[in-house]
Tab-separated table of C-alpha atoms in Angstrom:
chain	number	residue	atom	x	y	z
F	234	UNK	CA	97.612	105.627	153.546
F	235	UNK	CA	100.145	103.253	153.001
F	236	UNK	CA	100.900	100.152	154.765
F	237	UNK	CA	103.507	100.083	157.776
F	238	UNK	CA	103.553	96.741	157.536
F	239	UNK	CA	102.895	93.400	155.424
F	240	UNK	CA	99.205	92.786	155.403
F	241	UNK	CA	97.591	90.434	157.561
F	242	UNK	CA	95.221	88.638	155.238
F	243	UNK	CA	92.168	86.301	156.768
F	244	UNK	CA	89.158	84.484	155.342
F	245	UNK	CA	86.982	84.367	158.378
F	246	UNK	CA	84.425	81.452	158.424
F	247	UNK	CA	81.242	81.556	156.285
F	248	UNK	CA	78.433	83.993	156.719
F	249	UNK	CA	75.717	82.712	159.713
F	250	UNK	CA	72.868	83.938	157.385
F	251	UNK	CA	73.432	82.255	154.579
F	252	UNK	CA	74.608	78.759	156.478
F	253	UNK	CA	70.969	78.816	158.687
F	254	UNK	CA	69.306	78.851	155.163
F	255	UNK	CA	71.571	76.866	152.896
F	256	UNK	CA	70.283	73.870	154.887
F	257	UNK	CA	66.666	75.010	155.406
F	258	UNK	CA	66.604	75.385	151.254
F	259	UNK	CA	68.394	72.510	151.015
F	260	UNK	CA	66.122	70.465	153.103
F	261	UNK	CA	63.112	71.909	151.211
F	262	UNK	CA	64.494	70.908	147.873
F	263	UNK	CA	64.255	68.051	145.544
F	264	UNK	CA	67.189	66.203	145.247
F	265	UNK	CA	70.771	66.035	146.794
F	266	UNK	CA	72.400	69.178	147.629
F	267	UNK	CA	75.901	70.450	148.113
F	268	UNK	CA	76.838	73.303	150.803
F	269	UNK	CA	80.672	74.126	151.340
F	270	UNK	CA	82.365	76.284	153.493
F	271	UNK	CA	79.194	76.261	156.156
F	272	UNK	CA	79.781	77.957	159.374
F	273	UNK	CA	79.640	75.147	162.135
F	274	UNK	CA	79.017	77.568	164.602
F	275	UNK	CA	76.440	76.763	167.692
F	276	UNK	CA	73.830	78.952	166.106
F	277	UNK	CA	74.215	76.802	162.580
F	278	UNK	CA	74.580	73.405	164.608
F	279	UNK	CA	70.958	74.534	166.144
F	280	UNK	CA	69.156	74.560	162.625
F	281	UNK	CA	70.798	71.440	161.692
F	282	UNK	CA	69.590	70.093	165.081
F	283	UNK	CA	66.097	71.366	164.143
F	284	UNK	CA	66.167	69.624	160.055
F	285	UNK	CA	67.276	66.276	161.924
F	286	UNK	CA	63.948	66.005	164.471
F	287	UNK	CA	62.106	67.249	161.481
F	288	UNK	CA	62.818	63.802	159.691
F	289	UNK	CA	65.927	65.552	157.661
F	290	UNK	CA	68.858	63.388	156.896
F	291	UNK	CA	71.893	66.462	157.991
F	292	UNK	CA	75.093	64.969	158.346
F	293	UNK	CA	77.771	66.278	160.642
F	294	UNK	CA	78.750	70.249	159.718
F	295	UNK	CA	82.107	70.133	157.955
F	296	UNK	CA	83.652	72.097	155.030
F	297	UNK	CA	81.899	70.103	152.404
F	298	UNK	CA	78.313	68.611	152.669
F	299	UNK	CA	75.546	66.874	151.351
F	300	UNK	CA	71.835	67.072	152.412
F	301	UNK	CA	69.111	64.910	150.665
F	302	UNK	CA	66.057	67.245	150.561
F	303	UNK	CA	62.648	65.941	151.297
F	304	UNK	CA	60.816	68.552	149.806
F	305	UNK	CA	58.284	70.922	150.208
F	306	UNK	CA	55.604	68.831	151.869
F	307	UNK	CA	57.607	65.995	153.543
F	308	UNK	CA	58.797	67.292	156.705
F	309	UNK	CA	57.774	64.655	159.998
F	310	UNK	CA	56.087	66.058	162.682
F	311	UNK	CA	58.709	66.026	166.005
F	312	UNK	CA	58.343	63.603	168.634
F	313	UNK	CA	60.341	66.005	171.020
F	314	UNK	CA	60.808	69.884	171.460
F	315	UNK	CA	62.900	71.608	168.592
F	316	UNK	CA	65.828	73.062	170.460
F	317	UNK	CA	66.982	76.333	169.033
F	318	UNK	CA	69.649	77.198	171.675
F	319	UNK	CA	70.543	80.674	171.302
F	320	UNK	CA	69.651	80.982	167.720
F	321	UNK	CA	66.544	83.619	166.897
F	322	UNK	CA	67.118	82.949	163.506
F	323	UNK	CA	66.412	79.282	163.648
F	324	UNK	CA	63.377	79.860	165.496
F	325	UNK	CA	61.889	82.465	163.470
F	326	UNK	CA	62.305	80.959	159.964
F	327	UNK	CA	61.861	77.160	161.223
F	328	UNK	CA	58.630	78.949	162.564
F	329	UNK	CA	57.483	79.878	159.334
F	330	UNK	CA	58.422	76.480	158.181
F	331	UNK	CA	56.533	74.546	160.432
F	332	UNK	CA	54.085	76.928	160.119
F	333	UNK	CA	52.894	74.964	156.344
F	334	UNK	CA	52.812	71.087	158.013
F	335	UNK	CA	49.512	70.279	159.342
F	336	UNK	CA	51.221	68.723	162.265
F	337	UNK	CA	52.374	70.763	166.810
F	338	UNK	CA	55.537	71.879	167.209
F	339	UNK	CA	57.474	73.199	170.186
F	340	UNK	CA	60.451	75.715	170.121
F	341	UNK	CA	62.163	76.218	173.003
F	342	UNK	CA	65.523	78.093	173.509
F	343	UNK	CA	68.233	79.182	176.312
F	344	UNK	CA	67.634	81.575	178.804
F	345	UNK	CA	68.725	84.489	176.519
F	346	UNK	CA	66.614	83.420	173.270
F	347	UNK	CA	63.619	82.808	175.651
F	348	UNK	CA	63.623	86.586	176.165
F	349	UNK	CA	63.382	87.843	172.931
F	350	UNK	CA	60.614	88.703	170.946
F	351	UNK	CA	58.371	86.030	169.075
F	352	UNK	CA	55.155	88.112	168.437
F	353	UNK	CA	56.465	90.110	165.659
F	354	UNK	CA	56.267	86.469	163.583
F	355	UNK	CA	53.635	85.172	165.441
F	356	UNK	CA	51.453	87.924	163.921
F	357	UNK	CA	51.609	87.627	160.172
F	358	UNK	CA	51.536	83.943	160.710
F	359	UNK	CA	48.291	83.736	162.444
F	360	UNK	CA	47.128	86.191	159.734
F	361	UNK	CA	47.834	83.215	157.694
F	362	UNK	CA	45.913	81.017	159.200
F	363	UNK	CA	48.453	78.652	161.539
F	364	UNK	CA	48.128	78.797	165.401
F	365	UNK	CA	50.865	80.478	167.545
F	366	UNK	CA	51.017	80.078	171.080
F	367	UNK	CA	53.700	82.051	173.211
F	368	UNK	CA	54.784	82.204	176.646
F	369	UNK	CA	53.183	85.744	178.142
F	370	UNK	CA	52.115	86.137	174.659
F	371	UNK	CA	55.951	87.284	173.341
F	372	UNK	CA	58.308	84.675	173.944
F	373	UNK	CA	59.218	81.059	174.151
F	374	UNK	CA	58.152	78.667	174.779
F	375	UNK	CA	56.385	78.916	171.327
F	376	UNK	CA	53.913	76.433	170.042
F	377	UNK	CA	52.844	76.176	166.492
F	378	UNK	CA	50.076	74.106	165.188
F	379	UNK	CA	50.297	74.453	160.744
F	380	UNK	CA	48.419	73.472	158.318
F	381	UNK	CA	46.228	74.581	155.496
F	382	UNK	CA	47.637	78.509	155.054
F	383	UNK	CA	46.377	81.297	152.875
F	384	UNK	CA	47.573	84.152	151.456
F	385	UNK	CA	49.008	87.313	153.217
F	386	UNK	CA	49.945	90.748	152.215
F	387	UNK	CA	51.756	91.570	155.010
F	388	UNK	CA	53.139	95.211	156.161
F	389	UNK	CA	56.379	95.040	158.774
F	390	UNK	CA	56.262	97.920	161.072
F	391	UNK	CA	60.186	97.505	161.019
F	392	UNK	CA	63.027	95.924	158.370
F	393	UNK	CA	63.139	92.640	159.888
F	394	UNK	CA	64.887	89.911	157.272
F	395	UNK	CA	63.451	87.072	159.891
F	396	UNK	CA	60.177	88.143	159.878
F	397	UNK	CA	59.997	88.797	155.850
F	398	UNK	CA	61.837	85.253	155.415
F	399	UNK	CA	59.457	83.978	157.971
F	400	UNK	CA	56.479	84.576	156.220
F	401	UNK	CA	58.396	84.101	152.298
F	402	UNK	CA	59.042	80.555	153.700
F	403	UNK	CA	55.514	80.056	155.029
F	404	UNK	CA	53.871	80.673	151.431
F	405	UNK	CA	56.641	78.512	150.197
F	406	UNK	CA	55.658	75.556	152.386
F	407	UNK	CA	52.426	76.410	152.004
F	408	UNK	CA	52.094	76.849	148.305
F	409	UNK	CA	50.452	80.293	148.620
F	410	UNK	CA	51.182	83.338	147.349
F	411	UNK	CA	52.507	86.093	150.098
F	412	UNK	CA	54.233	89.595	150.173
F	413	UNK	CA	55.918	91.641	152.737
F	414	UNK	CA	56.529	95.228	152.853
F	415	UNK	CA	58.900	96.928	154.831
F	416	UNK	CA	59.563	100.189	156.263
F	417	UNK	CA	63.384	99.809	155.455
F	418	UNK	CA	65.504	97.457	152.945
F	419	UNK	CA	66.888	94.391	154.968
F	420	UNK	CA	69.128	91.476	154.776
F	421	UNK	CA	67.570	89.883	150.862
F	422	UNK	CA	69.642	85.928	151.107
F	423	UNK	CA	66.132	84.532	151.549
F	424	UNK	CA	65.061	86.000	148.019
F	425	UNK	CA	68.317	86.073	146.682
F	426	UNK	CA	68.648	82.282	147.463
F	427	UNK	CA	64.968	81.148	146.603
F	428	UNK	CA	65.420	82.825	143.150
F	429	UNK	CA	68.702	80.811	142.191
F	430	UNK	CA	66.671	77.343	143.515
F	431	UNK	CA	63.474	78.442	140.872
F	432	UNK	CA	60.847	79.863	143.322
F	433	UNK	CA	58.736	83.581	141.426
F	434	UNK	CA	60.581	86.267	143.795
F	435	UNK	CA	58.949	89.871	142.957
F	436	UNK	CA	61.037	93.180	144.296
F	437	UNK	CA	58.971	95.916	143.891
F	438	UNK	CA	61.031	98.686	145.903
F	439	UNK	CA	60.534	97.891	149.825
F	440	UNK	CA	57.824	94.981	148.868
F	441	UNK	CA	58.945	91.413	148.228
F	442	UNK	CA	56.191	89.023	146.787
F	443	UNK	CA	56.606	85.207	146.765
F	444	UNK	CA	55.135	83.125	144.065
F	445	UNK	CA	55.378	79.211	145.153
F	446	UNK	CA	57.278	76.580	142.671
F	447	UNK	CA	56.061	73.111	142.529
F	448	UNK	CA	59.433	72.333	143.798
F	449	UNK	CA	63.193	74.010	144.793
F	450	UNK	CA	65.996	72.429	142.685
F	451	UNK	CA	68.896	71.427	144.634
F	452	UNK	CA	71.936	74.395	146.124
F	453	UNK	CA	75.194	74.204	144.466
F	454	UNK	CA	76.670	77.112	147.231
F	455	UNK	CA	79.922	78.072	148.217
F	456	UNK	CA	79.343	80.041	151.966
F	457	UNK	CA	81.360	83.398	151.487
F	458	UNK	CA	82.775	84.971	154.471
F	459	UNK	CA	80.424	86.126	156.705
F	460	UNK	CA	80.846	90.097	156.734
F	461	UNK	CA	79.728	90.729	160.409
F	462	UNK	CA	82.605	88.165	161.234
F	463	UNK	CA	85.310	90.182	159.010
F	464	UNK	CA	83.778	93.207	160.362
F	465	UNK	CA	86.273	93.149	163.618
F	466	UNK	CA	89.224	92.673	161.525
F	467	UNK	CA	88.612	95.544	159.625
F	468	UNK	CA	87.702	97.300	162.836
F	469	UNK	CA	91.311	96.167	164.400
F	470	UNK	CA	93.095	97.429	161.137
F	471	UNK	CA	91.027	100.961	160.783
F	472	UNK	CA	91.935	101.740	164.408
F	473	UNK	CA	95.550	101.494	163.618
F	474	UNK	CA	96.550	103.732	161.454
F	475	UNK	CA	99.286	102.538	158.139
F	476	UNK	CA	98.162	98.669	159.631
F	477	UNK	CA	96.370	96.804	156.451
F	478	UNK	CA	94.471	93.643	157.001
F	479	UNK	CA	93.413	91.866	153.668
F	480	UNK	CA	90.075	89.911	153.948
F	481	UNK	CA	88.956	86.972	151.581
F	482	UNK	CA	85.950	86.110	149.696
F	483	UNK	CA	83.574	88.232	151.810
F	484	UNK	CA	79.790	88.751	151.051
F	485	UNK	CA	79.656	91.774	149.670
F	486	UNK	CA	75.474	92.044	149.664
F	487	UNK	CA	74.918	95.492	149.849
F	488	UNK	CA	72.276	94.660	152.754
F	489	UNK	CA	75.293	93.739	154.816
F	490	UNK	CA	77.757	95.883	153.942
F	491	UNK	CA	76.868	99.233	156.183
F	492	UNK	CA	79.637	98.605	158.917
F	493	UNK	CA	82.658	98.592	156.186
F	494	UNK	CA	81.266	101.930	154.296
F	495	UNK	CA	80.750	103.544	157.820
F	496	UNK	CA	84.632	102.750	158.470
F	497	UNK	CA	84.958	104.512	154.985
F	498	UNK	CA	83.065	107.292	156.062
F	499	UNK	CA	85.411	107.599	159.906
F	500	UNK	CA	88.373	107.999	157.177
F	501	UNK	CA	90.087	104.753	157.057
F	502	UNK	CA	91.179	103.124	153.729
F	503	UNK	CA	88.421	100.816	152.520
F	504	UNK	CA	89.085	99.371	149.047
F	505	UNK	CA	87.363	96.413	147.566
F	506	UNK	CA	89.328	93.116	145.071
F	507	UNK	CA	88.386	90.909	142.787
F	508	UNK	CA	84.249	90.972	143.309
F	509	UNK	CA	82.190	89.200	141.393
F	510	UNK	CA	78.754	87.117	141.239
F	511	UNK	CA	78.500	83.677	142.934
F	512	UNK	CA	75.464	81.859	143.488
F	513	UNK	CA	73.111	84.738	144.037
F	514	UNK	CA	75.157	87.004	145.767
F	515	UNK	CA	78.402	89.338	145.386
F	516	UNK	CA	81.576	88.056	146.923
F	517	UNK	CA	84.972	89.659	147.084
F	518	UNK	CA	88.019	90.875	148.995
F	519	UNK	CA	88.161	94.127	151.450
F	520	UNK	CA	91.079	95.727	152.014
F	521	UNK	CA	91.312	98.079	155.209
F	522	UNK	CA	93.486	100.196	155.731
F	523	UNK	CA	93.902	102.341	159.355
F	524	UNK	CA	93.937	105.890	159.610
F	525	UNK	CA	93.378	108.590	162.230
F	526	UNK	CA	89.994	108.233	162.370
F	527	UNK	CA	86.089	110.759	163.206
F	528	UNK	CA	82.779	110.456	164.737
F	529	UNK	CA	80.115	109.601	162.485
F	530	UNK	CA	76.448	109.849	162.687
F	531	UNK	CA	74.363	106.771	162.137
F	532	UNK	CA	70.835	106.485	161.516
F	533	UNK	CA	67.475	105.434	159.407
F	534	UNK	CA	68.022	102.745	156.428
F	535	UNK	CA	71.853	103.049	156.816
F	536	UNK	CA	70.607	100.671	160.359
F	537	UNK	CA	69.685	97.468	158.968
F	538	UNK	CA	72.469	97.094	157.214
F	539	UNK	CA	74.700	96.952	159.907
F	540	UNK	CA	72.673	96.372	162.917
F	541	UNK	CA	74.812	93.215	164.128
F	542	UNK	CA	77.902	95.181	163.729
F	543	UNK	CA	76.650	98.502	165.864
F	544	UNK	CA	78.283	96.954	169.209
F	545	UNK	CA	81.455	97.370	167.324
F	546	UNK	CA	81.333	100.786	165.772
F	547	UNK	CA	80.833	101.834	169.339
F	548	UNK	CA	84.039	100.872	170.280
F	549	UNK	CA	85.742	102.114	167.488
F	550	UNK	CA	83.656	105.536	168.208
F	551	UNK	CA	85.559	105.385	171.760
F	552	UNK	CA	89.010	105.611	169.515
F	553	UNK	CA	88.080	108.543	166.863
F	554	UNK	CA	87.693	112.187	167.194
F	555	UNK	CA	84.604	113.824	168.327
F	556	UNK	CA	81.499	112.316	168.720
F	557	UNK	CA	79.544	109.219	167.233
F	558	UNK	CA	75.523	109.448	167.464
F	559	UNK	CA	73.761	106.223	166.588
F	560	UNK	CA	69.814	106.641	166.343
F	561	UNK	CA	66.719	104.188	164.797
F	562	UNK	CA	68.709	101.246	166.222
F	563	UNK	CA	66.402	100.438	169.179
F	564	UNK	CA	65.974	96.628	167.473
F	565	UNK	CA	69.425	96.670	169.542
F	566	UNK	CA	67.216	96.212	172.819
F	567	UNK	CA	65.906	92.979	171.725
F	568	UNK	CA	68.958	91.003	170.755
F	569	UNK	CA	70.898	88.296	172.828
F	570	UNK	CA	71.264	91.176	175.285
F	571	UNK	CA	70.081	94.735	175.257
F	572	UNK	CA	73.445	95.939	173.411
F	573	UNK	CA	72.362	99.482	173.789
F	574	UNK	CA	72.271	99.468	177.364
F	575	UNK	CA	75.124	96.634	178.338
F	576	UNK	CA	77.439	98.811	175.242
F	577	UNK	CA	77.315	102.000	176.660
F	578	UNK	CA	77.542	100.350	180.340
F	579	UNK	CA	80.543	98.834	179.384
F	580	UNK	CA	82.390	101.572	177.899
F	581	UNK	CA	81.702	103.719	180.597
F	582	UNK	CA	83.743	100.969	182.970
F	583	UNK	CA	86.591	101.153	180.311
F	584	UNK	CA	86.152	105.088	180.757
F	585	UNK	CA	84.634	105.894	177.890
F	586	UNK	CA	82.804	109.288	177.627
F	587	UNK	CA	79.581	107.223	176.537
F	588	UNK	CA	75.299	107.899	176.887
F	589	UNK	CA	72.045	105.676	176.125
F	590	UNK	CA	69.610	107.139	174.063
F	591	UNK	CA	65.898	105.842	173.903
F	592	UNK	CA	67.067	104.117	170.161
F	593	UNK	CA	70.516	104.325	170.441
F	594	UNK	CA	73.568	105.803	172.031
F	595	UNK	CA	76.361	108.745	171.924
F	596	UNK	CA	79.777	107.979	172.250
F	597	UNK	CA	82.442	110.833	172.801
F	598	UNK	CA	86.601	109.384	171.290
F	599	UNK	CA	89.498	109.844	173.310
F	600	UNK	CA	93.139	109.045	172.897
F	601	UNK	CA	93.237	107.549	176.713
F	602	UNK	CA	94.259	103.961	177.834
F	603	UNK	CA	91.335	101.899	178.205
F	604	UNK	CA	90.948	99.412	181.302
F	605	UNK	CA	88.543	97.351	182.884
F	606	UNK	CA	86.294	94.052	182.977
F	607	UNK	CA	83.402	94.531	180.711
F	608	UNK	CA	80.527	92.203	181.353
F	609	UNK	CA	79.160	90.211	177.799
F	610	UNK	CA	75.842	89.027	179.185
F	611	UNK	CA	76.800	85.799	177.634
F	612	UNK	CA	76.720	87.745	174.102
F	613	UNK	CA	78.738	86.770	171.416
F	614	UNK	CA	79.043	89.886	169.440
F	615	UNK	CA	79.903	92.312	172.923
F	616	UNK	CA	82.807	89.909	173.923
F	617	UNK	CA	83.997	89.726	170.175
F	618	UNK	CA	83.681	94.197	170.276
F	619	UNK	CA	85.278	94.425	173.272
F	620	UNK	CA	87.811	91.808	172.525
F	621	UNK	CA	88.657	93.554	169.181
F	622	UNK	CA	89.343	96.948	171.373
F	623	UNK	CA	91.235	94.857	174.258
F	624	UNK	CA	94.216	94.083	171.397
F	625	UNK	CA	94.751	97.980	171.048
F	626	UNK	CA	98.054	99.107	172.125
F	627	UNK	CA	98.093	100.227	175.869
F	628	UNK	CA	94.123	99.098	176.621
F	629	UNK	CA	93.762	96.345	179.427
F	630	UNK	CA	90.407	94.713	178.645
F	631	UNK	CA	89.249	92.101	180.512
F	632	UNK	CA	86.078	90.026	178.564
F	633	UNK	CA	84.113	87.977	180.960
F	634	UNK	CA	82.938	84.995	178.752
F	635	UNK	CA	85.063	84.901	175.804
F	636	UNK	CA	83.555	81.133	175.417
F	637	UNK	CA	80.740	82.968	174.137
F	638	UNK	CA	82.296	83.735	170.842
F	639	UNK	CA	81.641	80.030	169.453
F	640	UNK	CA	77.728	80.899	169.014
F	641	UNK	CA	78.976	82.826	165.697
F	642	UNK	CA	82.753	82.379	165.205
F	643	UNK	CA	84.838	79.317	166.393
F	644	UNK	CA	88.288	80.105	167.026
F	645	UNK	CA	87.767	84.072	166.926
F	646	UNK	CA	90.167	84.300	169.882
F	647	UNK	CA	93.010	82.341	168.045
F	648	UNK	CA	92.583	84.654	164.648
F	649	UNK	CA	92.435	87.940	167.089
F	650	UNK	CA	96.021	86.729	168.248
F	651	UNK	CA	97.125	86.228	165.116
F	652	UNK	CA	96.150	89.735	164.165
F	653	UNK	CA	97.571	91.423	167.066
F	654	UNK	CA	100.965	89.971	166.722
F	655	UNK	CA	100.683	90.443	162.686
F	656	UNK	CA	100.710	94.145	163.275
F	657	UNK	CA	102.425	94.249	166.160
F	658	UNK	CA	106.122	93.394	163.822
């Protein structure tokens, strides 16, 4: 379809997942390394928090940095707790980390991260040898004691990219050898990443092996766009149809690019410029157009791939024909909220024709005004969803924290406006 109006083109900040490890790997490394375009959200500010009471010399987030790596076996042990705010990621790869030091360390977390799951890398990390203590045996508190590890075969019962990094970056530390096998393909930056800095990565179908350098040469990285970040300006664009937005050097990693071919797959315009290699991974430029748009159904490996970004297909369910079944996403339940059931909750109060499955929900489109105050349980991706189908034509949607945003994208709000008023002309 063609455009109605001039495109609004955006570069959204750089992806979370590769920021958390571009200064993990370059702490780990020998030498100085150089990261630009990191995402200085609050998640990314929590590893770098982290690095620093781990004896790492991180300097201030900013658009271009340098980090001095210790190494592999030069980490200090912390004379205070290691404060991951709301950031599972830092806790779960820092745990694998710390895991390789023969030295105690304490993660602790908000209110929100102290409710999610730990056990799931507790388990192949005790298997390894370390100790793991956890508060009711699932959550933080979390206490890890490392030291002398050995090697682990490990099978996932779920695609989990933090708990196969988890136990990649324990062998790594460790200097063992290590594999994980998973029931699903996930998120691959950890491999992708180690493999460009000279670590023995192994793919063998669902199974990714680990064979430990002597040392990690320094990261030369550019941070592409992060594409769960773009994700809600290609949602704003699809749901309006002949409205284009254009969106700049994205990562186009085909473990994280599920939400954009779904959008595809609705029947909006989804075109891809100018991609190429970088550092490890595929970058590019989407370009989205919107069109009338149909209910999908979403399920098995096309999940991990766009688990982050299932909040938001919901609400762009709520504006396409028919109905939208989502299955195999109960992981949902376990995030900084349980998105299943505070998603469908929340489209029902918007008056949404909307049910909870066990794993995953139904959600029934309609052409009808949306109002209402939806409640974000202080999660960044709901308030981002909801905010994304709040700037629809003729919906009044009030977001309850919209402060909440900065854990993954400072200055969402600001860009949203900018949108809105782009194809409003």
């Amino acid at each position: 379809m063609a455009s109605l109006t001039r495109p609004f083109v955006v570069r959204v900040p750089g992806d979370k997942s590769i920021s958390h490890r571009a200064l993990m790997f370059a702490a780990l490394a020998e030498g100085e390394s150089r990261v630009q375009g990191i995402l200085e959200s609050a998640d990314v500010q929590s590893t770098a928090g982290v690095l620093r009471r781990l004896g790492v010399d991180v300097p201030e987030l900013g658009p271009d940095i340098r980090v001095t790596g210790r190494g592999l076996r030069s980490l200090h042990a912390p004379r205070e707790v290691l404060d991951c705010g709301n950031s599972g990621t830092t806790t779960r790869l820092m745990g694998g980390i710390v895991a390789g030091f023969p030295f105690e360390a304490r993660f602790v977390g908000d209110e929100s991260l102290s409710r999610r799951p730990m056990r799931r890398i507790a388990a192949p990390l005790r298997a390894m040898g370390a100790s793991v203590e956890l508060r009711d045996g699932d959550s933080l508190p979390m206490l890890v004691r490392g030291g002398a590890l050995r090697s682990v075969s490990w099978e996932s019962d779920r695609a989990s990219a933090q708990v196969k990094s988890a136990v990649l970056l324990a062998g790594l530390v460790g200097g063992v050898e290590v594999s994980v096998a998973e029931p699903e393909r996930s998120r691959d930056h950890t491999e992708r990443m180690l493999a460009a800095q000279g670590a023995g990565i192994v793919i063998d179908e669902l199974k990714v092996s680990l064979i430990p350098p002597a040392a990690l040469a320094p990261l030369q990285l550019r941070v592409p766009a992060d594409p769960s970040s773009a994700a809600f300006f290609g949602a704003l664009a699809a749901m309006m149809p002949g409205r284009t937005v254009v969106l700049r050097y994205v990562c186009l990693n085909p473990t994280r690019t599920g939400f954009f071919d779904m959008l595809s797959a609705m029947g909006a315009d989804v075109g891809v410029e100018h991609a190429r290699e970088e550092g490890g991974e595929i970058v590019g430029d989407y370009v989205v157009t919107g069109a009338p748009l149909a209910g999908v159904t979403v399920g098995g490996a096309a999940v991990p791939a766009m688990i982050d970004e299932l909040p938001l297909l919901a609400c762009v369910a709520s504006r396409a024909g028919g109905e939208t079944r989502i299955t195999g996403a109960s992981e949902l339940r376990v995030k900084e909220s349980d998105r299943i059931a505070a998603v469908v909750s929340n489209l029902r109060t918007l008056g949404v024709d909307a049910e909870e499955l066990p794993d995953g929900m139904i959600v029934r489109g309609s052409t009808q005004p949306l109002r209402g105050r939806i409640v974000t349980h202080g999660d960044h991706r709901l308030a981002m969803a909801f905010g994304v189908l709040g700037a629809l034509p003729g919906n009044e949607i009030e977001v309850d924290d919209p402060r909440c945003a900065v854990v993954s994208f400072p200055g969402f709000w600001e860009r949203l406006g900018e949108a809105t008023r782009a194809f409003g002309d």
